[in-house]
mmCIF file of C-alpha atoms in Angstrom:
data_model
loop_
_atom_site.group_PDB
_atom_site.id
_atom_site.type_symbol
_atom_site.label_atom_id
_atom_site.label_comp_id
_atom_site.label_asym_id
_atom_site.label_seq_id
_atom_site.Cartn_x
_atom_site.Cartn_y
_atom_site.Cartn_z
ATOM 1 C CA MET I 1 109.761 -169.341 -40.048
ATOM 2 C CA GLY I 2 109.852 -165.540 -40.811
ATOM 3 C CA GLU I 3 107.168 -162.675 -41.173
ATOM 4 C CA VAL I 4 106.890 -162.911 -45.337
ATOM 5 C CA ALA I 5 106.738 -166.541 -44.862
ATOM 6 C CA LYS I 6 104.293 -166.412 -42.769
ATOM 7 C CA SER I 7 101.686 -163.918 -45.077
ATOM 8 C CA ILE I 8 102.040 -166.349 -47.417
ATOM 9 C CA ASP I 9 100.809 -169.383 -45.392
ATOM 10 C CA ASN I 10 97.961 -167.255 -43.418
ATOM 11 C CA LYS I 11 96.498 -166.238 -47.223
ATOM 12 C CA LEU I 12 97.247 -168.768 -48.831
ATOM 13 C CA ARG I 13 95.783 -171.511 -46.407
ATOM 14 C CA MET I 14 92.863 -168.429 -46.739
ATOM 15 C CA ALA I 15 92.186 -168.061 -50.139
ATOM 16 C CA PHE I 16 92.684 -172.424 -52.038
ATOM 17 C CA ALA I 17 92.251 -174.852 -48.423
ATOM 18 C CA PRO I 18 94.965 -176.858 -49.599
ATOM 19 C CA ALA I 19 95.794 -180.289 -48.850
ATOM 20 C CA ARG I 20 98.887 -179.472 -48.464
ATOM 21 C CA LEU I 21 101.230 -176.110 -48.678
ATOM 22 C CA ALA I 22 105.208 -176.674 -47.584
ATOM 23 C CA ILE I 23 106.440 -172.967 -47.983
ATOM 24 C CA GLU I 24 110.731 -172.710 -48.312
ATOM 25 C CA ASP I 25 112.592 -169.714 -47.499
ATOM 26 C CA GLU I 26 115.129 -169.885 -50.661
ATOM 27 C CA SER I 27 116.472 -166.297 -50.188
ATOM 28 C CA SER I 28 120.088 -167.358 -48.570
ATOM 29 C CA ARG I 29 120.778 -169.644 -52.314
ATOM 30 C CA HIS I 30 119.589 -165.838 -54.333
ATOM 31 C CA ARG I 31 122.447 -163.604 -52.716
ATOM 32 C CA GLY I 32 124.100 -161.255 -55.170
ATOM 33 C CA HIS I 33 120.812 -162.155 -57.216
ATOM 34 C CA ALA I 34 118.160 -159.447 -58.424
ATOM 35 C CA GLY I 35 115.579 -158.509 -55.816
ATOM 36 C CA TRP I 36 118.033 -159.833 -52.551
ATOM 37 C CA ARG I 37 118.478 -158.203 -49.659
ATOM 38 C CA GLU I 38 120.170 -159.071 -46.504
ATOM 39 C CA ALA I 39 117.313 -159.107 -44.401
ATOM 40 C CA GLY I 40 116.107 -162.224 -46.486
ATOM 41 C CA GLU I 41 112.426 -163.131 -47.448
ATOM 42 C CA THR I 42 112.710 -161.900 -51.321
ATOM 43 C CA HIS I 43 112.877 -165.722 -52.766
ATOM 44 C CA PHE I 44 110.284 -168.420 -51.825
ATOM 45 C CA ARG I 45 109.322 -172.104 -53.176
ATOM 46 C CA VAL I 46 106.219 -173.268 -52.725
ATOM 47 C CA GLU I 47 103.981 -175.636 -53.183
ATOM 48 C CA ILE I 48 100.676 -176.465 -52.867
ATOM 49 C CA VAL I 49 97.725 -178.959 -53.147
ATOM 50 C CA SER I 50 94.532 -178.211 -53.236
ATOM 51 C CA GLN I 51 90.926 -178.297 -55.401
ATOM 52 C CA ALA I 52 91.565 -174.796 -55.998
ATOM 53 C CA PHE I 53 93.256 -175.364 -58.702
ATOM 54 C CA ALA I 54 90.903 -178.072 -60.472
ATOM 55 C CA GLY I 55 90.032 -176.983 -63.687
ATOM 56 C CA HIS I 56 92.501 -174.283 -64.543
ATOM 57 C CA GLY I 57 95.649 -175.095 -65.977
ATOM 58 C CA ARG I 58 99.700 -174.196 -65.141
ATOM 59 C CA VAL I 59 98.983 -170.806 -65.856
ATOM 60 C CA ALA I 60 95.720 -169.797 -64.706
ATOM 61 C CA ARG I 61 97.238 -171.052 -61.199
ATOM 62 C CA GLN I 62 99.394 -169.273 -60.917
ATOM 63 C CA ARG I 63 98.161 -165.739 -61.416
ATOM 64 C CA LEU I 64 95.887 -166.887 -58.764
ATOM 65 C CA VAL I 65 98.436 -167.693 -56.158
ATOM 66 C CA TYR I 66 100.422 -164.362 -57.389
ATOM 67 C CA ALA I 67 97.136 -162.321 -57.100
ATOM 68 C CA THR I 68 96.914 -163.545 -53.204
ATOM 69 C CA LEU I 69 99.951 -162.688 -52.745
ATOM 70 C CA SER I 70 99.963 -159.555 -54.353
ATOM 71 C CA GLU I 71 100.893 -157.722 -51.371
ATOM 72 C CA GLU I 72 103.396 -159.360 -50.243
ATOM 73 C CA PHE I 73 105.372 -158.795 -53.801
ATOM 74 C CA ALA I 74 104.437 -154.965 -53.486
ATOM 75 C CA ALA I 75 106.210 -155.241 -50.431
ATOM 76 C CA GLY I 76 109.121 -156.830 -52.097
ATOM 77 C CA LEU I 77 109.288 -160.245 -52.583
ATOM 78 C CA HIS I 78 111.063 -161.440 -55.432
ATOM 79 C CA ALA I 79 110.280 -164.858 -56.339
ATOM 80 C CA LEU I 80 108.025 -167.801 -56.334
ATOM 81 C CA ALA I 81 109.072 -170.661 -57.215
ATOM 82 C CA LEU I 82 106.222 -172.106 -57.583
ATOM 83 C CA THR I 83 104.035 -176.133 -58.105
ATOM 84 C CA THR I 84 100.109 -176.211 -58.039
ATOM 85 C CA LEU I 85 98.856 -179.231 -57.972
ATOM 86 C CA THR I 86 94.749 -180.457 -57.269
ATOM 87 C CA PRO I 87 94.759 -183.441 -55.043
ATOM 88 C CA GLU I 88 94.058 -185.614 -57.670
ATOM 89 C CA GLU I 89 97.871 -184.888 -59.400
ATOM 90 C CA ASP I 90 99.127 -185.064 -56.363
ATOM 91 C CA ALA I 91 98.145 -188.791 -55.410
ATOM 92 C CA LYS I 92 99.274 -189.798 -59.029
ATOM 93 C CA ARG I 93 103.014 -188.044 -58.020
ATOM 94 C CA GLY I 94 103.194 -190.645 -55.480
#
């Protein structure tokens, strides 16, 4: 796990106490796209399951995650593909 991924992992765990957190670096799939860097760690897929999302809609949940990772975005993180669920929503998905 790279430094940016570690930072994402640490901050999301601290902010949301997730029941489940999966972080995938998809930077290599975005070669040549906006924000891509040779060093990688610019594009991530994050799936986070947390009770902290209860009562919040999809956009509000994403805003919470983006605010938590504002320093990473300022330092070159370009994109997150986010799935944000409550434990109940996750259980329904199977």
